[in-house]
Short mmCIF file of N, CA and C in Angstrom, two decimals:
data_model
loop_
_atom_site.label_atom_id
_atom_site.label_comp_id
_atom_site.label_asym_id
_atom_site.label_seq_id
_atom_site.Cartn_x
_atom_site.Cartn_y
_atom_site.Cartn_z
N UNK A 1288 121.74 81.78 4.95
CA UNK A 1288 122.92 81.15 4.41
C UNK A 1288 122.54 80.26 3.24
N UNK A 1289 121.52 79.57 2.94
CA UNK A 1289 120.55 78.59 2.46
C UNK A 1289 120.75 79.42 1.02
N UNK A 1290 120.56 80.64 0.80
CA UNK A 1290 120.26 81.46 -0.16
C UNK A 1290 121.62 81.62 -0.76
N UNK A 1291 122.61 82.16 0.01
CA UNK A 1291 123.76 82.53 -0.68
C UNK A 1291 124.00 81.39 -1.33
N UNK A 1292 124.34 79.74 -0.32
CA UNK A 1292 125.07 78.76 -1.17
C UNK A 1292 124.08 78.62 -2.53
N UNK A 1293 122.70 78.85 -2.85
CA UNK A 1293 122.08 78.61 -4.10
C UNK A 1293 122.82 79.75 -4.80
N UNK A 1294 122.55 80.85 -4.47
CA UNK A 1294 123.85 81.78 -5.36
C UNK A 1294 124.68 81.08 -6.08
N UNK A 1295 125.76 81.03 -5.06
CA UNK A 1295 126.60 80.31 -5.61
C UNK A 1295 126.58 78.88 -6.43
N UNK A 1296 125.74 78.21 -6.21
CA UNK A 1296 125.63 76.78 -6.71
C UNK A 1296 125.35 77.65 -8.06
N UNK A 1297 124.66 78.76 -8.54
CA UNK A 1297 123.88 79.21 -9.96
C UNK A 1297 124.68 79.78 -10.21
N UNK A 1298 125.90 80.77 -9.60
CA UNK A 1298 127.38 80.51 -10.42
C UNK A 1298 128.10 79.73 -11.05
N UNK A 1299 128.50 78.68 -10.10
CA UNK A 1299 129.24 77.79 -10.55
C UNK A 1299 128.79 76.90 -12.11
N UNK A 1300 127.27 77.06 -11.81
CA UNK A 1300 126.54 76.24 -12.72
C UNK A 1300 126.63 77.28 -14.18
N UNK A 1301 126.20 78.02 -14.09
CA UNK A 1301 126.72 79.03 -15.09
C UNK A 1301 128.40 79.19 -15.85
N UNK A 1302 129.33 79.11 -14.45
CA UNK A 1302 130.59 79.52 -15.07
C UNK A 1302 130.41 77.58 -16.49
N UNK A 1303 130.28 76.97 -15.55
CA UNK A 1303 130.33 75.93 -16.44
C UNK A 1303 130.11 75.51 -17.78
N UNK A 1304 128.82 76.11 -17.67
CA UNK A 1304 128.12 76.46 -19.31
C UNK A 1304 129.09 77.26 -19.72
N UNK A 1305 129.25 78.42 -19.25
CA UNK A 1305 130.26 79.32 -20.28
C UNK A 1305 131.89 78.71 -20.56
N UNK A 1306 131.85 78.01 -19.63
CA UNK A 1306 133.17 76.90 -20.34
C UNK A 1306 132.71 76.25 -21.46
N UNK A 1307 131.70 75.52 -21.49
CA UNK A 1307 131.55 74.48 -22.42
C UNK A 1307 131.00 75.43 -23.93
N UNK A 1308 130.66 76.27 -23.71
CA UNK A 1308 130.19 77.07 -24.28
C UNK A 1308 131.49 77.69 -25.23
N UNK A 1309 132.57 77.65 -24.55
CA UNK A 1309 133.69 78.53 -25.19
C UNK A 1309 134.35 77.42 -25.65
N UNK A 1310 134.05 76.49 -24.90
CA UNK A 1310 134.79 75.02 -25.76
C UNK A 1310 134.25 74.93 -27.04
N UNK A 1311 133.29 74.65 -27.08
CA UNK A 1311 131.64 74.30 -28.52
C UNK A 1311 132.82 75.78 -29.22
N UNK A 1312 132.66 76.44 -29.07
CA UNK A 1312 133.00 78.23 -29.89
C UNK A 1312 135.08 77.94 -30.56
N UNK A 1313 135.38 77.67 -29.46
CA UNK A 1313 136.68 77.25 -29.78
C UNK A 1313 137.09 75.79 -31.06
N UNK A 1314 135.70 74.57 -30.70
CA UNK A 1314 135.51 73.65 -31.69
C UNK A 1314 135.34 74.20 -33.29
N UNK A 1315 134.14 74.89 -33.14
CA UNK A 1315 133.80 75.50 -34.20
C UNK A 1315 134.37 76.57 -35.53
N UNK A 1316 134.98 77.39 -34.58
CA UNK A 1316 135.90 78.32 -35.40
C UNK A 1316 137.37 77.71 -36.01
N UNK A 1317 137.86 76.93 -34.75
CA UNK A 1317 139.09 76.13 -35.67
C UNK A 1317 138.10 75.04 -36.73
N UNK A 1318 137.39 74.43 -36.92
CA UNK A 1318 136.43 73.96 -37.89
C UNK A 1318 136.43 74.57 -38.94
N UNK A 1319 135.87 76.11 -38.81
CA UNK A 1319 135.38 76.90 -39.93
C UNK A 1319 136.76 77.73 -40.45
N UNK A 1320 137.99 77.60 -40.12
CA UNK A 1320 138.51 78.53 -40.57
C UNK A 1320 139.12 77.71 -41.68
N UNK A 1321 139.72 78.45 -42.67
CA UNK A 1321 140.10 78.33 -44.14
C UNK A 1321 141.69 78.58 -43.94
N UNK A 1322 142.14 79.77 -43.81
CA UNK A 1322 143.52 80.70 -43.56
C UNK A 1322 143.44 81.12 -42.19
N UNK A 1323 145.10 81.40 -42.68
CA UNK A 1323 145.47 81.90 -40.94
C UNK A 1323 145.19 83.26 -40.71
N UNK A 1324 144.38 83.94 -41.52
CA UNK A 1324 143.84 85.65 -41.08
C UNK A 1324 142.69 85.21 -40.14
N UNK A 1325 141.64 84.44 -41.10
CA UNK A 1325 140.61 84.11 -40.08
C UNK A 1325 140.90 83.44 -38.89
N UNK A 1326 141.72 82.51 -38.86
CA UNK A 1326 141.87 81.59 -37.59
C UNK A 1326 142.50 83.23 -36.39
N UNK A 1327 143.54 84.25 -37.03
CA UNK A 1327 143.96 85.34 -36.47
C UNK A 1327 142.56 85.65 -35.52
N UNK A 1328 142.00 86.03 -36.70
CA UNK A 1328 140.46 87.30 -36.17
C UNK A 1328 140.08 86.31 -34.79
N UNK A 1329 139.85 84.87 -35.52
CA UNK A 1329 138.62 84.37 -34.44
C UNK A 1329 139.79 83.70 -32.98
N UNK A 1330 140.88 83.90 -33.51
CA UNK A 1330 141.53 83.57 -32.07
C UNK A 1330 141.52 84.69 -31.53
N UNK A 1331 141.63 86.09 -32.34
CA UNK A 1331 141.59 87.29 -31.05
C UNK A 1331 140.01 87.68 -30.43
N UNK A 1332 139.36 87.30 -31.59
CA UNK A 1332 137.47 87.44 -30.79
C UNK A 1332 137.47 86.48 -29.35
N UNK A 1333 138.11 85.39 -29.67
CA UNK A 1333 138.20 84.18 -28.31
C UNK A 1333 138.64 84.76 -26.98
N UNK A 1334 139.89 85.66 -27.89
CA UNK A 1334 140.28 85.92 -26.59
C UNK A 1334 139.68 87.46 -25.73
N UNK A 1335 139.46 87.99 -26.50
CA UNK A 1335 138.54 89.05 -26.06
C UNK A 1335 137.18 88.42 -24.91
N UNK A 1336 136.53 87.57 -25.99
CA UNK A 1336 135.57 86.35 -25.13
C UNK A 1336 136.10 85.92 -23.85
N UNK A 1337 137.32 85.74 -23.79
CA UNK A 1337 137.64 84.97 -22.61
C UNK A 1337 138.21 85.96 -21.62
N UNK A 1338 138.45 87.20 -22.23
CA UNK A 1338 138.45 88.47 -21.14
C UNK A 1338 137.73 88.68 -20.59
N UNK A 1339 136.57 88.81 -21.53
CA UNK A 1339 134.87 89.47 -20.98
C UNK A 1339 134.46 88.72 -19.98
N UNK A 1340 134.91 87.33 -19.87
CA UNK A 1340 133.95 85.74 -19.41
C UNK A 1340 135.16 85.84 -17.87
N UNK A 1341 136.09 86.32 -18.25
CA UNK A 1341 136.95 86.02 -16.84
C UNK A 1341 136.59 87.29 -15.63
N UNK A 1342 136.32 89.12 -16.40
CA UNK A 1342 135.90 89.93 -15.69
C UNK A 1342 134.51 89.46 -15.14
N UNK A 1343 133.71 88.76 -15.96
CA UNK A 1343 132.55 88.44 -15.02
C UNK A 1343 132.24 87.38 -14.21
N UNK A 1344 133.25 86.30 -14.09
CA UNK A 1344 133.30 85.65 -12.91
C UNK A 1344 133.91 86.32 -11.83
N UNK A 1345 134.71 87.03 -11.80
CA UNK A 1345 135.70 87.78 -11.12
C UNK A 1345 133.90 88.89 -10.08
N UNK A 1346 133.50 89.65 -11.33
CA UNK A 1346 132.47 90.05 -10.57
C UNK A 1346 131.37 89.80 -9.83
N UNK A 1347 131.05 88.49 -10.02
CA UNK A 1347 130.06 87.66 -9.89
C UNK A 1347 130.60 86.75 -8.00
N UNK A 1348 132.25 86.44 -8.32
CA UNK A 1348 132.71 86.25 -7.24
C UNK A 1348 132.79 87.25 -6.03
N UNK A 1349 133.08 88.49 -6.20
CA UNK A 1349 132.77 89.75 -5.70
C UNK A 1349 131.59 89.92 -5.16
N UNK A 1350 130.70 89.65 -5.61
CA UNK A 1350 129.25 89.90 -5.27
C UNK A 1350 128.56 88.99 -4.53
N UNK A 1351 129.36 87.79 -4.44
CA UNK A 1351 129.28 86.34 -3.38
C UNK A 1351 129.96 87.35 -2.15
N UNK A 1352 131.19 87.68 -2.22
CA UNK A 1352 131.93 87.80 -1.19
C UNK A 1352 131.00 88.80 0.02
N UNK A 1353 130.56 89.69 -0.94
CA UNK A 1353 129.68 91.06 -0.46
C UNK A 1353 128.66 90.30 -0.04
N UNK A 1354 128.18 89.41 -0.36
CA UNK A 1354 126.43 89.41 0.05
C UNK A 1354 126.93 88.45 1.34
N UNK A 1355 128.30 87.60 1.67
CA UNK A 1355 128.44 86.86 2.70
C UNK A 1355 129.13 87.74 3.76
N UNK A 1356 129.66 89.22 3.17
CA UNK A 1356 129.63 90.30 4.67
C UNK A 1356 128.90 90.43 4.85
N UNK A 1357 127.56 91.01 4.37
CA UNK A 1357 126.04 91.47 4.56
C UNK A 1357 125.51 90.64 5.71
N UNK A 1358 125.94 89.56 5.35
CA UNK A 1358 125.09 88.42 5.88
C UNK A 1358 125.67 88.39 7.35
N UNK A 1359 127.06 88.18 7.70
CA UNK A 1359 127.81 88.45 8.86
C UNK A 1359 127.02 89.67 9.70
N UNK A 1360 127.46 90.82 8.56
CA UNK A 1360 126.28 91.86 9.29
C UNK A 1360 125.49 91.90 10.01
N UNK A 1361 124.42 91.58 9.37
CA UNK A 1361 122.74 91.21 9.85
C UNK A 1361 122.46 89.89 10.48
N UNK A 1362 123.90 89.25 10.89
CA UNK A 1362 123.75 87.61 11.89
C UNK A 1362 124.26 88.80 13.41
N UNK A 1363 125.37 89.62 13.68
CA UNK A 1363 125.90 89.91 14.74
C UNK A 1363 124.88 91.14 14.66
N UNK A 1364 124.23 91.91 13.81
CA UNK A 1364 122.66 92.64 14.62
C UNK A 1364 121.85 92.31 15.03
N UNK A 1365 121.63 91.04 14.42
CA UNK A 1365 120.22 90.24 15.07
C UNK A 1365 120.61 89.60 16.49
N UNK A 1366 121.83 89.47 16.61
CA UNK A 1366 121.92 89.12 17.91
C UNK A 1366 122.38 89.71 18.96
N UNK A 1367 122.54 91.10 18.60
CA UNK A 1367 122.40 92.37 19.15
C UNK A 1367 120.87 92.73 19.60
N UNK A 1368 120.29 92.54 18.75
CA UNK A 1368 118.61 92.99 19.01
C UNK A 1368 117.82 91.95 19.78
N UNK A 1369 118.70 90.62 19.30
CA UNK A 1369 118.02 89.71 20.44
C UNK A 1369 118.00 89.53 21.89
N UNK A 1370 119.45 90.08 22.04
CA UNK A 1370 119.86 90.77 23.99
C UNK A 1370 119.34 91.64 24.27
N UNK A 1371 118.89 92.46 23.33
CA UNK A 1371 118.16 93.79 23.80
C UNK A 1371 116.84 93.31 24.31
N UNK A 1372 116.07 92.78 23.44
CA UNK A 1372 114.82 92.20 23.53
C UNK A 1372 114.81 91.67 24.90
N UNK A 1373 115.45 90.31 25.22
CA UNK A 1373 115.65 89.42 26.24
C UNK A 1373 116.21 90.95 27.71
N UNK A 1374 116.61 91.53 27.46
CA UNK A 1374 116.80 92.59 28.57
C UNK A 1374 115.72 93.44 28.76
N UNK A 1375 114.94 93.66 27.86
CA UNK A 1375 113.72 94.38 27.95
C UNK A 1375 112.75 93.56 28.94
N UNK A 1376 112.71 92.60 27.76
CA UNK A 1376 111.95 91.66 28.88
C UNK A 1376 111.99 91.15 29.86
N UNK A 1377 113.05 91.35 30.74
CA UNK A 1377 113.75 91.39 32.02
C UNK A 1377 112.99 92.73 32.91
N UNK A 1378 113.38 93.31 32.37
CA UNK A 1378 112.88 94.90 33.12
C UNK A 1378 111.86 95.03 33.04
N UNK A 1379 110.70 94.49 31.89
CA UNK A 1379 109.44 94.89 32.58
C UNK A 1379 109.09 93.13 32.85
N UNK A 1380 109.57 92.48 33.43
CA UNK A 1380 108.84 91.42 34.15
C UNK A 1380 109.42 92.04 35.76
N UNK A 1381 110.48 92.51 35.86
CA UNK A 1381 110.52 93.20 37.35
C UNK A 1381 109.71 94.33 37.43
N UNK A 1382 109.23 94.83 36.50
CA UNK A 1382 108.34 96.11 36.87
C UNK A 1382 107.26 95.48 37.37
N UNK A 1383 106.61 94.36 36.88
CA UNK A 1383 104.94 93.89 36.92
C UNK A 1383 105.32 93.30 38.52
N UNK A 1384 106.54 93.04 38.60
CA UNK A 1384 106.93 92.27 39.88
C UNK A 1384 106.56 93.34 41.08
N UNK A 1385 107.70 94.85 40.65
CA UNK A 1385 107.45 95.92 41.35
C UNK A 1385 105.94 96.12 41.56
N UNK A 1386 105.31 96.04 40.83
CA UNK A 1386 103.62 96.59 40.92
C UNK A 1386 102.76 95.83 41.45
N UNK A 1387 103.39 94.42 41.97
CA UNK A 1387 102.23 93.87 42.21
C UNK A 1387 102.61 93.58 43.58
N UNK A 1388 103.96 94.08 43.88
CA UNK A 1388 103.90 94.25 45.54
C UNK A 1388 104.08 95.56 46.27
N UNK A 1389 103.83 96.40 45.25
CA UNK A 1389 103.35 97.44 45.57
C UNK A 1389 101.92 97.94 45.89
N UNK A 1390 101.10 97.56 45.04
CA UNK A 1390 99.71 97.14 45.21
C UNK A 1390 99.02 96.16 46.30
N UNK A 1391 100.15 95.37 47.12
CA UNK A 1391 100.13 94.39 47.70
C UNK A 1391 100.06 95.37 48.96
N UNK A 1392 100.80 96.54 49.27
CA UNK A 1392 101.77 97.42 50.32
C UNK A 1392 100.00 97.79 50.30
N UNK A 1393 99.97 98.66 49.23
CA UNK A 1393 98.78 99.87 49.11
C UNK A 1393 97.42 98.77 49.90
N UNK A 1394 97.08 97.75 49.44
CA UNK A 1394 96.13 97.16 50.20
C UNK A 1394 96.16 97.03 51.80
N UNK A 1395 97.50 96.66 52.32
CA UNK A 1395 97.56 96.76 53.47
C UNK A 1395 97.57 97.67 54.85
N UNK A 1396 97.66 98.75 53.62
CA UNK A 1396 98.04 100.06 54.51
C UNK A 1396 96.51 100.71 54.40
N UNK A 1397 95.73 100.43 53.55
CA UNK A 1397 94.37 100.92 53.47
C UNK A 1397 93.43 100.05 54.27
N UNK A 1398 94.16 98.68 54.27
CA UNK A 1398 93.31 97.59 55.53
C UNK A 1398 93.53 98.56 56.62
N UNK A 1399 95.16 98.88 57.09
CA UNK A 1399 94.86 99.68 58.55
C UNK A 1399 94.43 100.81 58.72
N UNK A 1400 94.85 101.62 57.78
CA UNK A 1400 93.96 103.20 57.94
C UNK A 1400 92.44 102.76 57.91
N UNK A 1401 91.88 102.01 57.21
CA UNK A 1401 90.22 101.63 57.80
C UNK A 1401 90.20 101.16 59.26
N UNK A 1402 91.50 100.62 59.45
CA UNK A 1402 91.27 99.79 61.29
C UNK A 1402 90.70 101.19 62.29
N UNK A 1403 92.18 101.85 61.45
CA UNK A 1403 91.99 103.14 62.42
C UNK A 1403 90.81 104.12 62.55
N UNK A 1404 90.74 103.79 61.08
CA UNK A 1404 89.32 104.62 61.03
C UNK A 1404 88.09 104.19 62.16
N UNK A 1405 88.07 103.19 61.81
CA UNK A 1405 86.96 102.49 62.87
C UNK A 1405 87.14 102.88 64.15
N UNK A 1406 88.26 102.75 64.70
CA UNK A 1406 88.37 102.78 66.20
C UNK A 1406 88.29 104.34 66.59
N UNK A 1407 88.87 105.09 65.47
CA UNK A 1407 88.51 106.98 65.93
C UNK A 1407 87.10 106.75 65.80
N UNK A 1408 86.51 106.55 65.20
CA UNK A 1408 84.87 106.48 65.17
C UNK A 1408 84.36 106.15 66.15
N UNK A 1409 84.81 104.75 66.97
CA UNK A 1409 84.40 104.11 68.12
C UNK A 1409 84.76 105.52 69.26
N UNK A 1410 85.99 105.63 69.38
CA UNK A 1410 86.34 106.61 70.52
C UNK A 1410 85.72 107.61 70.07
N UNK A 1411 85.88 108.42 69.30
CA UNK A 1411 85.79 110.08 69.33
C UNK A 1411 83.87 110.40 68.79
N UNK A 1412 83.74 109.34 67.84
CA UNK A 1412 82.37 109.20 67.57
C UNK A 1412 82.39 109.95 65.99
N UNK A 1413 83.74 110.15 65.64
CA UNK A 1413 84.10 110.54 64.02
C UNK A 1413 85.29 109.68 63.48
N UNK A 1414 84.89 110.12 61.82
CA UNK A 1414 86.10 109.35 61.57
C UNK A 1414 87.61 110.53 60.94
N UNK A 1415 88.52 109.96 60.58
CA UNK A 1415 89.61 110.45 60.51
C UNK A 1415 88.96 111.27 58.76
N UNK A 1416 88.63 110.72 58.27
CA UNK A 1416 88.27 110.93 56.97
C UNK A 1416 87.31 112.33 56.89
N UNK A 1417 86.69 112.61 57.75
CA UNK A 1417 85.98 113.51 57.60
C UNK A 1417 86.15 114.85 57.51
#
């Protein structure tokens, strides 16, 4: 967000200059003109100027608007990807959970099949394993 408002702050700062800029231009030409042909020409160059200068704030505003959907965008994906994440990591902390009392099972059941083992050995004089 940090980024766009500098955007914009380097718009605004810009449209400004090109105000003062058309002011200084507007000073100057009523200054320099002699007759009303020239004052004609340079009032229609002005205004041409001030066509050109109004389509490109217009576009410039446009291109604020766009980069602050973008931004909406990529705020409600990232926090899409961040539930995902946080759910992932859910499922395998129950897996390590699953495995380690499963491994827990497997030890116990190999404690008694050795019990047993022993005691067929004792009785029969073999073991089950053989």
């Amino acid at each position: 967000m940090f980024n766009n408002r500098k955007y914009i702050n380097q718009l605004k700062a810009e449209n400004e200059k090109l105000k003062r800029k058309k002011e200084e231009y507007e000073d100057e030409t009523i200054k320099s003109m002699n007759s009303k042909d020239s004052y004609k020409n340079a009032n229609i160059k002005l205004m041409n100027e001030i066509g050109k200068l109004k389509k490109d704030i217009e576009n410039k505003e446009n291109s604020v608007c766009n980069v602050l959907d973008a931004n909406k965008e990529l705020s409600l994906s990232n926090n899409y990807l961040e539930n995902k994440i946080k759910l992932l990591e859910q499922v395998i902390k129950q897996r390590e959970e699953n495995e380690c009392r499963l491994n827990q099972q497997v030890v116990k059941y190999k404690g008694m099949l050795d019990k047993i083992d022993n005691y067929t050995r004792m009785l029969e004089g073999r073991g089950i394993n053989e």
